[in-house]
Amino acid sequence: MSEQKLNPFEHYTDIFKALSDVTRLKIMWLLLSIDSKICVSEIIDVLCENQYNVSKHLKILKKAGLVYEKKEGKWTFYHYCGSTGYFEDMVKKAVLTIPEDKMVNEIERCKKRLSMRVDGKCVVGTESED
Amino acid sequence: MSEQKLNPFEHYTDIFKALSDVTRLKIMWLLLSIDSKICVSEIIDVLCENQYNVSKHLKILKKAGLVYEKKEGKWTFYHYCGSTGYFEDMVKKAVLTIPEDKMVNEIERCKKRLSMRVDGKCVVGTESED
DNA sequence: ATTTCATATGCCATTATATGCATATGAAAT
DNA sequence: ATTTCATATGCATATAATGGCATATGAAAT
């Protein structure tokens, strides 16, 4: 609402900045790769990150307009915002060029975690806390 | 040489971070758009930025592997590194989606400044200092 | 109504980043 | 050799980002 852009490049720099952090970049990679929504506890387990940091990083991605939030009961699901412009499209493609083998562990944990869903619905929270 | 990557994503995050600053993003846009080398004094005049900041920002872009430096006498020219991979390619395309009309002033000043070259060589330094 | 669970957020310390200014470097001109 | 010019860099400071911890919120389960 009151988000005044200081300069006409803030949109672009915000997106680049959002992706300049490992955790956020991994989240984006996941979101783009699995091409479905994923809830916070799942991200926590997949990335082996703690709860509050994941939440904070998601907020930054959301503010940059990269992800979308959808509450479902106790859970909050996030997914990629989809094509909003040429720039975002190219950024998406850039993120997707990051090779899978840099994400092997995350991919494995993600498969495991998503397979725990019942009827496509997330039913369990976080196992591991660091 | 001793550049140890802390994590396998640093390459990507470094590039995104390099582009998360207005001045650096503008420099990249220019470099990609004019598709030729440009020296520091020219960048200073085109962006109406001061000398030391431009130098510092260029250093960051260089460290991210986005630009290349070439000394010619008193001048240091910078240009885009060219395709080094799919990721860099997409990032380049992303930057180039930023519409010209956000850069009208810079484009105008750039044309003016580059037209001052003699035989394609930069011959004058900076006019404006803030 | 209380507890539990999933997520968000506020506060603090630490660290990173950007800017301004002064000065250093190093090439060319005098 | 000295000066001038183009660029780089070190230092100080202001500001922002990050992570840890405690706690708040709000929905579901009991």
PDB file of C-alpha atoms (C1' of nucleotides) in Angstrom:
ATOM      1  CA  MET A   1       0.000   0.000   0.000  1.00  0.00           C
ATOM      2  CA  SER A   2       2.440   2.604   1.229  1.00  0.00           C
ATOM      3  CA  GLU A   3       5.381   0.949  -0.465  1.00  0.00           C
ATOM      4  CA  GLN A   4       7.025   3.899  -2.140  1.00  0.00           C
ATOM      5  CA  LYS A   5       9.769   2.956  -4.546  1.00  0.00           C
ATOM      6  CA  LEU A   6      12.720   5.234  -3.957  1.00  0.00           C
ATOM      7  CA  ASN A   7      14.072   4.609  -7.399  1.00  0.00           C
ATOM      8  CA  PRO A   8      12.750   2.895 -10.487  1.00  0.00           C
ATOM      9  CA  PHE A   9      15.234   0.059 -10.094  1.00  0.00           C
ATOM     10  CA  GLU A  10      14.217  -1.062  -6.650  1.00  0.00           C
ATOM     11  CA  HIS A  11      11.993  -3.749  -8.079  1.00  0.00           C
ATOM     12  CA  TYR A  12      14.950  -5.330  -9.838  1.00  0.00           C
ATOM     13  CA  THR A  13      17.463  -4.858  -7.065  1.00  0.00           C
ATOM     14  CA  ASP A  14      15.010  -6.240  -4.525  1.00  0.00           C
ATOM     15  CA  ILE A  15      14.678  -9.425  -6.532  1.00  0.00           C
ATOM     16  CA  PHE A  16      18.412  -9.774  -6.996  1.00  0.00           C
ATOM     17  CA  LYS A  17      18.975  -9.099  -3.318  1.00  0.00           C
ATOM     18  CA  ALA A  18      16.366 -11.651  -2.364  1.00  0.00           C
ATOM     19  CA  LEU A  19      18.331 -14.253  -4.280  1.00  0.00           C
ATOM     20  CA  SER A  20      21.710 -13.223  -2.925  1.00  0.00           C
ATOM     21  CA  ASP A  21      21.366 -15.422   0.145  1.00  0.00           C
ATOM     22  CA  VAL A  22      22.010 -19.168   0.088  1.00  0.00           C
ATOM     23  CA  THR A  23      18.961 -20.152   2.064  1.00  0.00           C
ATOM     24  CA  ARG A  24      16.645 -18.010  -0.026  1.00  0.00           C
ATOM     25  CA  LEU A  25      18.238 -19.177  -3.247  1.00  0.00           C
ATOM     26  CA  LYS A  26      17.757 -22.785  -2.205  1.00  0.00           C
ATOM     27  CA  ILE A  27      14.142 -22.107  -1.319  1.00  0.00           C
ATOM     28  CA  MET A  28      13.569 -20.570  -4.735  1.00  0.00           C
ATOM     29  CA  TRP A  29      15.323 -23.409  -6.482  1.00  0.00           C
ATOM     30  CA  LEU A  30      13.115 -25.875  -4.670  1.00  0.00           C
ATOM     31  CA  LEU A  31       9.935 -23.950  -5.294  1.00  0.00           C
ATOM     32  CA  LEU A  32      10.718 -23.693  -8.982  1.00  0.00           C
ATOM     33  CA  SER A  33      11.864 -27.279  -9.309  1.00  0.00           C
ATOM     34  CA  ILE A  34       9.087 -29.063  -7.520  1.00  0.00           C
ATOM     35  CA  ASP A  35       6.591 -26.727  -9.151  1.00  0.00           C
ATOM     36  CA  SER A  36       4.129 -27.031  -6.318  1.00  0.00           C
ATOM     37  CA  LYS A  37       3.433 -25.445  -3.009  1.00  0.00           C
ATOM     38  CA  ILE A  38       5.431 -26.379   0.034  1.00  0.00           C
ATOM     39  CA  CYS A  39       4.856 -25.502   3.657  1.00  0.00           C
ATOM     40  CA  VAL A  40       7.271 -24.021   6.141  1.00  0.00           C
ATOM     41  CA  SER A  41       7.888 -27.190   8.153  1.00  0.00           C
ATOM     42  CA  GLU A  42       8.727 -29.017   4.963  1.00  0.00           C
ATOM     43  CA  ILE A  43      11.225 -26.335   3.966  1.00  0.00           C
ATOM     44  CA  ILE A  44      12.743 -26.484   7.439  1.00  0.00           C
ATOM     45  CA  ASP A  45      13.334 -30.212   7.128  1.00  0.00           C
ATOM     46  CA  VAL A  46      14.535 -30.074   3.543  1.00  0.00           C
ATOM     47  CA  LEU A  47      17.049 -27.314   4.160  1.00  0.00           C
ATOM     48  CA  CYS A  48      17.953 -28.312   7.723  1.00  0.00           C
ATOM     49  CA  GLU A  49      17.413 -24.723   8.723  1.00  0.00           C
ATOM     50  CA  ASN A  50      15.660 -23.527  11.829  1.00  0.00           C
ATOM     51  CA  GLN A  51      12.119 -22.301  11.961  1.00  0.00           C
ATOM     52  CA  TYR A  52      12.542 -18.601  12.561  1.00  0.00           C
ATOM     53  CA  ASN A  53      15.141 -18.136   9.886  1.00  0.00           C
ATOM     54  CA  VAL A  54      13.100 -19.925   7.282  1.00  0.00           C
ATOM     55  CA  SER A  55      10.145 -17.744   8.197  1.00  0.00           C
ATOM     56  CA  LYS A  56      12.214 -14.598   7.915  1.00  0.00           C
ATOM     57  CA  HIS A  57      13.713 -15.584   4.590  1.00  0.00           C
ATOM     58  CA  LEU A  58      10.306 -16.424   3.212  1.00  0.00           C
ATOM     59  CA  LYS A  59       9.110 -13.008   4.203  1.00  0.00           C
ATOM     60  CA  ILE A  60      11.912 -11.424   2.192  1.00  0.00           C
ATOM     61  CA  LEU A  61      11.119 -13.548  -0.845  1.00  0.00           C
ATOM     62  CA  LYS A  62       7.483 -12.571  -0.481  1.00  0.00           C
ATOM     63  CA  LYS A  63       8.330  -8.886  -0.241  1.00  0.00           C
ATOM     64  CA  ALA A  64      10.345  -9.198  -3.424  1.00  0.00           C
ATOM     65  CA  GLY A  65       7.257 -10.582  -5.094  1.00  0.00           C
ATOM     66  CA  LEU A  66       8.843 -13.929  -5.818  1.00  0.00           C
ATOM     67  CA  VAL A  67       6.669 -16.151  -3.694  1.00  0.00           C
ATOM     68  CA  TYR A  68       3.083 -16.332  -2.744  1.00  0.00           C
ATOM     69  CA  GLU A  69       1.651 -17.338   0.597  1.00  0.00           C
ATOM     70  CA  LYS A  70      -1.446 -19.390   1.238  1.00  0.00           C
ATOM     71  CA  LYS A  71      -2.652 -20.425   4.657  1.00  0.00           C
ATOM     72  CA  GLU A  72      -4.280 -23.796   5.052  1.00  0.00           C
ATOM     73  CA  GLY A  73      -5.265 -24.514   8.602  1.00  0.00           C
ATOM     74  CA  LYS A  74      -2.188 -24.631  10.775  1.00  0.00           C
ATOM     75  CA  TRP A  75       0.077 -24.634   7.779  1.00  0.00           C
ATOM     76  CA  THR A  76       1.320 -21.862   5.550  1.00  0.00           C
ATOM     77  CA  PHE A  77       2.169 -22.913   2.053  1.00  0.00           C
ATOM     78  CA  TYR A  78       4.424 -21.030  -0.274  1.00  0.00           C
ATOM     79  CA  HIS A  79       4.738 -21.274  -3.975  1.00  0.00           C
ATOM     80  CA  TYR A  80       6.338 -19.427  -6.841  1.00  0.00           C
ATOM     81  CA  CYS A  81       4.403 -16.409  -7.972  1.00  0.00           C
ATOM     82  CA  GLY A  82       4.410 -17.504 -11.580  1.00  0.00           C
ATOM     83  CA  SER A  83       5.283 -15.319 -14.501  1.00  0.00           C
ATOM     84  CA  THR A  84       4.809 -11.682 -13.657  1.00  0.00           C
ATOM     85  CA  GLY A  85       7.099 -10.281 -16.335  1.00  0.00           C
ATOM     86  CA  TYR A  86      10.052 -10.833 -18.623  1.00  0.00           C
ATOM     87  CA  PHE A  87      12.516  -9.967 -15.919  1.00  0.00           C
ATOM     88  CA  GLU A  88      11.051 -12.443 -13.446  1.00  0.00           C
ATOM     89  CA  ASP A  89      10.965 -15.035 -16.195  1.00  0.00           C
ATOM     90  CA  MET A  90      14.658 -14.685 -16.875  1.00  0.00           C
ATOM     91  CA  VAL A  91      15.496 -14.694 -13.198  1.00  0.00           C
ATOM     92  CA  LYS A  92      13.507 -17.892 -12.847  1.00  0.00           C
ATOM     93  CA  LYS A  93      15.433 -19.439 -15.702  1.00  0.00           C
ATOM     94  CA  ALA A  94      18.681 -18.299 -14.148  1.00  0.00           C
ATOM     95  CA  VAL A  95      17.845 -19.984 -10.859  1.00  0.00           C
ATOM     96  CA  LEU A  96      16.865 -23.138 -12.700  1.00  0.00           C
ATOM     97  CA  THR A  97      20.262 -23.355 -14.377  1.00  0.00           C
ATOM     98  CA  ILE A  98      21.747 -24.197 -11.003  1.00  0.00           C
ATOM     99  CA  PRO A  99      22.554 -27.864 -11.467  1.00  0.00           C
ATOM    100  CA  GLU A 100      20.706 -30.519  -9.522  1.00  0.00           C
ATOM    101  CA  ASP A 101      23.893 -32.024  -8.214  1.00  0.00           C
ATOM    102  CA  LYS A 102      24.402 -28.979  -6.026  1.00  0.00           C
ATOM    103  CA  MET A 103      21.101 -29.815  -4.416  1.00  0.00           C
ATOM    104  CA  VAL A 104      21.272 -33.606  -4.146  1.00  0.00           C
ATOM    105  CA  ASN A 105      20.832 -33.710  -0.408  1.00  0.00           C
ATOM    106  CA  GLU A 106      18.007 -31.232  -0.466  1.00  0.00           C
ATOM    107  CA  ILE A 107      16.302 -33.089  -3.290  1.00  0.00           C
ATOM    108  CA  GLU A 108      16.515 -36.358  -1.410  1.00  0.00           C
ATOM    109  CA  ARG A 109      15.185 -34.858   1.788  1.00  0.00           C
ATOM    110  CA  CYS A 110      12.474 -33.102  -0.184  1.00  0.00           C
ATOM    111  CA  LYS A 111      11.303 -36.323  -1.809  1.00  0.00           C
ATOM    112  CA  LYS A 112      11.218 -38.025   1.566  1.00  0.00           C
ATOM    113  CA  ARG A 113       9.398 -35.146   3.166  1.00  0.00           C
ATOM    114  CA  LEU A 114       6.807 -34.686   0.462  1.00  0.00           C
ATOM    115  CA  SER A 115       6.095 -38.400   0.453  1.00  0.00           C
ATOM    116  CA  MET A 116       4.945 -38.009   4.031  1.00  0.00           C
ATOM    117  CA  ARG A 117       1.991 -35.992   2.840  1.00  0.00           C
ATOM    118  CA  VAL A 118      -1.392 -37.647   3.040  1.00  0.00           C
ATOM    119  CA  ASP A 119      -3.720 -36.995   0.145  1.00  0.00           C
ATOM    120  CA  GLY A 120      -1.383 -34.255  -1.039  1.00  0.00           C
ATOM    121  CA  LYS A 121      -1.830 -32.532   2.287  1.00  0.00           C
ATOM    122  CA  CYS A 122       0.899 -31.796   4.754  1.00  0.00           C
ATOM    123  CA  VAL A 123       0.025 -33.510   7.990  1.00  0.00           C
ATOM    124  CA  VAL A 124       3.153 -33.394  10.109  1.00  0.00           C
ATOM    125  CA  GLY A 125       5.301 -30.575  11.384  1.00  0.00           C
ATOM    126  CA  THR A 126       9.010 -30.312  11.873  1.00  0.00           C
ATOM    127  CA  GLU A 127      11.097 -33.217  13.124  1.00  0.00           C
ATOM    128  CA  SER A 128      14.546 -31.741  13.422  1.00  0.00           C
ATOM    129  CA  GLU A 129      15.366 -28.594  15.284  1.00  0.00           C
ATOM    130  CA  ASP A 130      18.865 -27.228  15.518  1.00  0.00           C
TER     131      ASP A 130
ATOM    132  CA  MET B   1      44.143 -18.289  -5.900  1.00  0.00           C
ATOM    133  CA  SER B   2      43.137 -18.581  -2.262  1.00  0.00           C
ATOM    134  CA  GLU B   3      39.493 -17.923  -3.063  1.00  0.00           C
ATOM    135  CA  GLN B   4      37.852 -20.689  -1.088  1.00  0.00           C
ATOM    136  CA  LYS B   5      34.157 -21.027  -1.730  1.00  0.00           C
ATOM    137  CA  LEU B   6      32.431 -21.546   1.566  1.00  0.00           C
ATOM    138  CA  ASN B   7      29.476 -23.170  -0.101  1.00  0.00           C
ATOM    139  CA  PRO B   8      28.718 -24.342  -3.620  1.00  0.00           C
ATOM    140  CA  PHE B   9      26.205 -21.546  -4.092  1.00  0.00           C
ATOM    141  CA  GLU B  10      28.507 -18.648  -3.458  1.00  0.00           C
ATOM    142  CA  HIS B  11      29.100 -18.184  -7.156  1.00  0.00           C
ATOM    143  CA  TYR B  12      25.402 -17.632  -7.742  1.00  0.00           C
ATOM    144  CA  THR B  13      24.737 -15.556  -4.664  1.00  0.00           C
ATOM    145  CA  ASP B  14      27.750 -13.381  -5.413  1.00  0.00           C
ATOM    146  CA  ILE B  15      26.368 -12.585  -8.837  1.00  0.00           C
ATOM    147  CA  PHE B  16      22.903 -11.859  -7.499  1.00  0.00           C
ATOM    148  CA  LYS B  17      24.379  -9.721  -4.748  1.00  0.00           C
ATOM    149  CA  ALA B  18      26.512  -7.832  -7.232  1.00  0.00           C
ATOM    150  CA  LEU B  19      23.355  -6.885  -9.087  1.00  0.00           C
ATOM    151  CA  SER B  20      21.382  -5.958  -5.994  1.00  0.00           C
ATOM    152  CA  ASP B  21      22.713  -2.408  -5.976  1.00  0.00           C
ATOM    153  CA  VAL B  22      21.324   0.323  -8.234  1.00  0.00           C
ATOM    154  CA  THR B  23      24.668   1.697  -9.299  1.00  0.00           C
ATOM    155  CA  ARG B  24      26.063  -1.710 -10.133  1.00  0.00           C
ATOM    156  CA  LEU B  25      22.883  -2.742 -11.913  1.00  0.00           C
ATOM    157  CA  LYS B  26      23.034   0.400 -14.022  1.00  0.00           C
ATOM    158  CA  ILE B  27      26.668  -0.243 -14.856  1.00  0.00           C
ATOM    159  CA  MET B  28      25.812  -3.765 -15.963  1.00  0.00           C
ATOM    160  CA  TRP B  29      22.857  -2.583 -18.005  1.00  0.00           C
ATOM    161  CA  LEU B  30      25.085  -0.087 -19.749  1.00  0.00           C
ATOM    162  CA  LEU B  31      27.880  -2.556 -20.342  1.00  0.00           C
ATOM    163  CA  LEU B  32      25.453  -5.067 -21.793  1.00  0.00           C
ATOM    164  CA  SER B  33      23.555  -2.524 -23.846  1.00  0.00           C
ATOM    165  CA  ILE B  34      26.410  -0.655 -25.428  1.00  0.00           C
ATOM    166  CA  ASP B  35      28.206  -3.951 -25.943  1.00  0.00           C
ATOM    167  CA  SER B  36      31.607  -2.313 -25.816  1.00  0.00           C
ATOM    168  CA  LYS B  37      34.160  -1.363 -23.265  1.00  0.00           C
ATOM    169  CA  ILE B  38      33.770   1.779 -21.260  1.00  0.00           C
ATOM    170  CA  CYS B  39      36.223   3.493 -18.957  1.00  0.00           C
ATOM    171  CA  VAL B  40      35.717   4.663 -15.410  1.00  0.00           C
ATOM    172  CA  SER B  41      35.509   8.389 -16.163  1.00  0.00           C
ATOM    173  CA  GLU B  42      32.855   7.679 -18.742  1.00  0.00           C
ATOM    174  CA  ILE B  43      30.822   5.666 -16.263  1.00  0.00           C
ATOM    175  CA  ILE B  44      31.206   8.452 -13.723  1.00  0.00           C
ATOM    176  CA  ASP B  45      29.747  10.991 -16.131  1.00  0.00           C
ATOM    177  CA  VAL B  46      27.014   8.726 -17.417  1.00  0.00           C
ATOM    178  CA  LEU B  47      25.786   7.740 -13.967  1.00  0.00           C
ATOM    179  CA  CYS B  48      26.565  11.055 -12.253  1.00  0.00           C
ATOM    180  CA  GLU B  49      28.281   9.086  -9.522  1.00  0.00           C
ATOM    181  CA  ASN B  50      31.544   9.981  -7.892  1.00  0.00           C
ATOM    182  CA  GLN B  51      34.858   8.432  -8.711  1.00  0.00           C
ATOM    183  CA  TYR B  52      35.584   6.340  -5.682  1.00  0.00           C
ATOM    184  CA  ASN B  53      32.172   4.769  -5.520  1.00  0.00           C
ATOM    185  CA  VAL B  54      32.235   3.817  -9.160  1.00  0.00           C
ATOM    186  CA  SER B  55      35.651   2.262  -8.640  1.00  0.00           C
ATOM    187  CA  LYS B  56      34.455   0.322  -5.648  1.00  0.00           C
ATOM    188  CA  HIS B  57      31.332  -0.914  -7.379  1.00  0.00           C
ATOM    189  CA  LEU B  58      33.341  -2.008 -10.378  1.00  0.00           C
ATOM    190  CA  LYS B  59      35.565  -3.992  -8.091  1.00  0.00           C
ATOM    191  CA  ILE B  60      32.552  -5.851  -6.765  1.00  0.00           C
ATOM    192  CA  LEU B  61      31.286  -6.601 -10.258  1.00  0.00           C
ATOM    193  CA  LYS B  62      34.751  -7.820 -11.164  1.00  0.00           C
ATOM    194  CA  LYS B  63      34.932 -10.068  -8.127  1.00  0.00           C
ATOM    195  CA  ALA B  64      31.601 -11.566  -9.094  1.00  0.00           C
ATOM    196  CA  GLY B  65      33.104 -12.385 -12.466  1.00  0.00           C
ATOM    197  CA  LEU B  66      30.688 -10.190 -14.356  1.00  0.00           C
ATOM    198  CA  VAL B  67      33.089  -7.651 -15.763  1.00  0.00           C
ATOM    199  CA  TYR B  68      36.554  -7.656 -17.106  1.00  0.00           C
ATOM    200  CA  GLU B  69      39.180  -4.986 -16.655  1.00  0.00           C
ATOM    201  CA  LYS B  70      41.676  -3.806 -19.217  1.00  0.00           C
ATOM    202  CA  LYS B  71      44.142  -1.008 -18.618  1.00  0.00           C
ATOM    203  CA  GLU B  72      45.001   1.275 -21.486  1.00  0.00           C
ATOM    204  CA  GLY B  73      47.421   3.965 -20.493  1.00  0.00           C
ATOM    205  CA  LYS B  74      45.866   6.178 -17.900  1.00  0.00           C
ATOM    206  CA  TRP B  75      42.470   4.644 -18.440  1.00  0.00           C
ATOM    207  CA  THR B  76      40.926   1.468 -17.170  1.00  0.00           C
ATOM    208  CA  PHE B  77      38.270   0.020 -19.381  1.00  0.00           C
ATOM    209  CA  TYR B  78      35.633  -2.389 -18.280  1.00  0.00           C
ATOM    210  CA  HIS B  79      33.492  -4.658 -20.325  1.00  0.00           C
ATOM    211  CA  TYR B  80      31.130  -7.555 -19.863  1.00  0.00           C
ATOM    212  CA  CYS B  81      32.863 -10.864 -19.393  1.00  0.00           C
ATOM    213  CA  GLY B  82      30.863 -12.548 -22.110  1.00  0.00           C
ATOM    214  CA  SER B  83      29.155 -15.855 -21.779  1.00  0.00           C
ATOM    215  CA  THR B  84      30.744 -17.952 -19.087  1.00  0.00           C
ATOM    216  CA  GLY B  85      27.790 -20.255 -18.513  1.00  0.00           C
ATOM    217  CA  TYR B  86      24.061 -20.776 -18.696  1.00  0.00           C
ATOM    218  CA  PHE B  87      23.488 -19.025 -15.422  1.00  0.00           C
ATOM    219  CA  GLU B  88      25.401 -15.925 -16.453  1.00  0.00           C
ATOM    220  CA  ASP B  89      23.570 -15.985 -19.773  1.00  0.00           C
ATOM    221  CA  MET B  90      20.197 -15.892 -18.087  1.00  0.00           C
ATOM    222  CA  VAL B  91      21.293 -13.227 -15.670  1.00  0.00           C
ATOM    223  CA  LYS B  92      22.453 -11.159 -18.617  1.00  0.00           C
ATOM    224  CA  LYS B  93      19.095 -11.593 -20.291  1.00  0.00           C
ATOM    225  CA  ALA B  94      17.357 -10.653 -17.075  1.00  0.00           C
ATOM    226  CA  VAL B  95      19.308  -7.411 -16.834  1.00  0.00           C
ATOM    227  CA  LEU B  96      18.563  -6.655 -20.455  1.00  0.00           C
ATOM    228  CA  THR B  97      14.827  -6.919 -19.861  1.00  0.00           C
ATOM    229  CA  ILE B  98      15.037  -3.718 -17.858  1.00  0.00           C
ATOM    230  CA  PRO B  99      13.346  -1.268 -20.206  1.00  0.00           C
ATOM    231  CA  GLU B 100      15.302   1.520 -21.847  1.00  0.00           C
ATOM    232  CA  ASP B 101      12.921   4.146 -20.580  1.00  0.00           C
ATOM    233  CA  LYS B 102      14.220   3.587 -17.059  1.00  0.00           C
ATOM    234  CA  MET B 103      17.626   4.569 -18.375  1.00  0.00           C
ATOM    235  CA  VAL B 104      16.809   7.454 -20.717  1.00  0.00           C
ATOM    236  CA  ASN B 105      18.990   9.960 -18.946  1.00  0.00           C
ATOM    237  CA  GLU B 106      21.866   7.564 -18.691  1.00  0.00           C
ATOM    238  CA  ILE B 107      21.530   6.578 -22.323  1.00  0.00           C
ATOM    239  CA  GLU B 108      21.564  10.204 -23.414  1.00  0.00           C
ATOM    240  CA  ARG B 109      24.601  11.032 -21.302  1.00  0.00           C
ATOM    241  CA  CYS B 110      26.284   7.870 -22.510  1.00  0.00           C
ATOM    242  CA  LYS B 111      25.797   8.779 -26.159  1.00  0.00           C
ATOM    243  CA  LYS B 112      27.154  12.236 -25.513  1.00  0.00           C
ATOM    244  CA  ARG B 113      30.097  10.920 -23.573  1.00  0.00           C
ATOM    245  CA  LEU B 114      31.050   8.202 -26.005  1.00  0.00           C
ATOM    246  CA  SER B 115      30.861  10.648 -28.879  1.00  0.00           C
ATOM    247  CA  MET B 116      33.672  12.545 -27.220  1.00  0.00           C
ATOM    248  CA  ARG B 117      36.006   9.667 -27.914  1.00  0.00           C
ATOM    249  CA  VAL B 118      38.607  10.240 -30.594  1.00  0.00           C
ATOM    250  CA  ASP B 119      39.315   7.301 -32.863  1.00  0.00           C
ATOM    251  CA  GLY B 120      37.329   5.134 -30.516  1.00  0.00           C
ATOM    252  CA  LYS B 121      39.686   6.036 -27.728  1.00  0.00           C
ATOM    253  CA  CYS B 122      38.743   7.800 -24.539  1.00  0.00           C
ATOM    254  CA  VAL B 123      40.715  11.009 -24.371  1.00  0.00           C
ATOM    255  CA  VAL B 124      39.161  13.060 -21.628  1.00  0.00           C
ATOM    256  CA  GLY B 125      38.549  12.398 -17.964  1.00  0.00           C
ATOM    257  CA  THR B 126      35.723  13.365 -15.699  1.00  0.00           C
ATOM    258  CA  GLU B 127      33.935  16.696 -15.978  1.00  0.00           C
ATOM    259  CA  SER B 128      31.482  16.601 -13.168  1.00  0.00           C
ATOM    260  CA  GLU B 129      32.387  15.844  -9.599  1.00  0.00           C
ATOM    261  CA  ASP B 130      29.874  15.855  -6.819  1.00  0.00           C
TER     262      ASP B 130
ATOM    263  C1'  DA C   1     -10.813 -23.461  28.320  1.00  0.00           C
ATOM    264  C1'  DT C   2      -6.437 -25.233  27.810  1.00  0.00           C
ATOM    265  C1'  DT C   3      -2.910 -27.286  25.355  1.00  0.00           C
ATOM    266  C1'  DT C   4      -0.463 -28.263  21.271  1.00  0.00           C
ATOM    267  C1'  DC C   5       1.309 -27.297  16.997  1.00  0.00           C
ATOM    268  C1'  DA C   6       2.865 -24.332  12.902  1.00  0.00           C
ATOM    269  C1'  DT C   7       4.412 -20.096  11.941  1.00  0.00           C
ATOM    270  C1'  DA C   8       5.634 -15.194  12.628  1.00  0.00           C
ATOM    271  C1'  DT C   9       7.933 -11.514  14.880  1.00  0.00           C
ATOM    272  C1'  DG C  10      10.456  -8.430  18.077  1.00  0.00           C
ATOM    273  C1'  DC C  11      14.839  -7.667  20.259  1.00  0.00           C
ATOM    274  C1'  DC C  12      19.748  -8.018  20.520  1.00  0.00           C
ATOM    275  C1'  DA C  13      24.486  -8.878  19.010  1.00  0.00           C
ATOM    276  C1'  DT C  14      27.294  -9.563  15.162  1.00  0.00           C
ATOM    277  C1'  DT C  15      28.629  -8.835  10.726  1.00  0.00           C
ATOM    278  C1'  DA C  16      28.333  -6.936   6.102  1.00  0.00           C
ATOM    279  C1'  DT C  17      27.644  -2.983   2.987  1.00  0.00           C
ATOM    280  C1'  DA C  18      27.694   1.675   1.264  1.00  0.00           C
ATOM    281  C1'  DT C  19      29.280   6.253   1.395  1.00  0.00           C
ATOM    282  C1'  DG C  20      32.409  10.168   2.186  1.00  0.00           C
ATOM    283  C1'  DC C  21      36.865  11.801   2.536  1.00  0.00           C
ATOM    284  C1'  DA C  22      41.753  11.554   2.203  1.00  0.00           C
ATOM    285  C1'  DT C  23      45.359   9.658   0.106  1.00  0.00           C
ATOM    286  C1'  DA C  24      48.000   6.256  -2.690  1.00  0.00           C
ATOM    287  C1'  DT C  25      49.376   4.427  -7.203  1.00  0.00           C
ATOM    288  C1'  DG C  26      50.946   4.663 -11.548  1.00  0.00           C
ATOM    289  C1'  DA C  27      50.922   6.368 -16.319  1.00  0.00           C
ATOM    290  C1'  DA C  28      51.464  10.397 -19.276  1.00  0.00           C
ATOM    291  C1'  DA C  29      52.619  15.113 -19.965  1.00  0.00           C
ATOM    292  C1'  DT C  30      55.549  18.947 -18.897  1.00  0.00           C
TER     293       DT C  30
ATOM    294  C1'  DA D   1      62.059  15.264 -11.848  1.00  0.00           C
ATOM    295  C1'  DT D   2      57.756  17.181 -11.170  1.00  0.00           C
ATOM    296  C1'  DT D   3      53.116  17.763 -12.140  1.00  0.00           C
ATOM    297  C1'  DT D   4      48.825  16.234 -13.820  1.00  0.00           C
ATOM    298  C1'  DC D   5      45.418  13.070 -14.640  1.00  0.00           C
ATOM    299  C1'  DA D   6      42.720   8.524 -14.091  1.00  0.00           C
ATOM    300  C1'  DT D   7      41.849   5.228 -10.973  1.00  0.00           C
ATOM    301  C1'  DA D   8      42.208   2.542  -6.674  1.00  0.00           C
ATOM    302  C1'  DT D   9      42.158   1.995  -1.812  1.00  0.00           C
ATOM    303  C1'  DG D  10      42.319   2.585   3.319  1.00  0.00           C
ATOM    304  C1'  DC D  11      39.831   4.428   7.113  1.00  0.00           C
ATOM    305  C1'  DA D  12      35.772   6.082   9.593  1.00  0.00           C
ATOM    306  C1'  DT D  13      31.083   5.986   9.944  1.00  0.00           C
ATOM    307  C1'  DA D  14      26.191   5.163   8.902  1.00  0.00           C
ATOM    308  C1'  DT D  15      23.054   1.825   7.707  1.00  0.00           C
ATOM    309  C1'  DA D  16      21.302  -2.676   6.603  1.00  0.00           C
ATOM    310  C1'  DA D  17      21.323  -7.755   6.882  1.00  0.00           C
ATOM    311  C1'  DT D  18      21.771 -12.020   9.546  1.00  0.00           C
ATOM    312  C1'  DG D  19      21.259 -15.308  13.098  1.00  0.00           C
ATOM    313  C1'  DG D  20      20.003 -16.665  17.836  1.00  0.00           C
ATOM    314  C1'  DC D  21      16.634 -16.587  21.270  1.00  0.00           C
ATOM    315  C1'  DA D  22      12.331 -15.638  23.376  1.00  0.00           C
ATOM    316  C1'  DT D  23       7.845 -14.895  22.692  1.00  0.00           C
ATOM    317  C1'  DA D  24       3.498 -13.879  20.172  1.00  0.00           C
ATOM    318  C1'  DT D  25      -0.282 -15.350  17.139  1.00  0.00           C
ATOM    319  C1'  DG D  26      -3.702 -18.142  15.670  1.00  0.00           C
ATOM    320  C1'  DA D  27      -5.629 -22.585  14.247  1.00  0.00           C
ATOM    321  C1'  DA D  28      -6.632 -27.266  15.642  1.00  0.00           C
ATOM    322  C1'  DA D  29      -6.900 -30.830  19.060  1.00  0.00           C
ATOM    323  C1'  DT D  30      -8.014 -32.199  23.695  1.00  0.00           C
TER     324       DT D  30
END
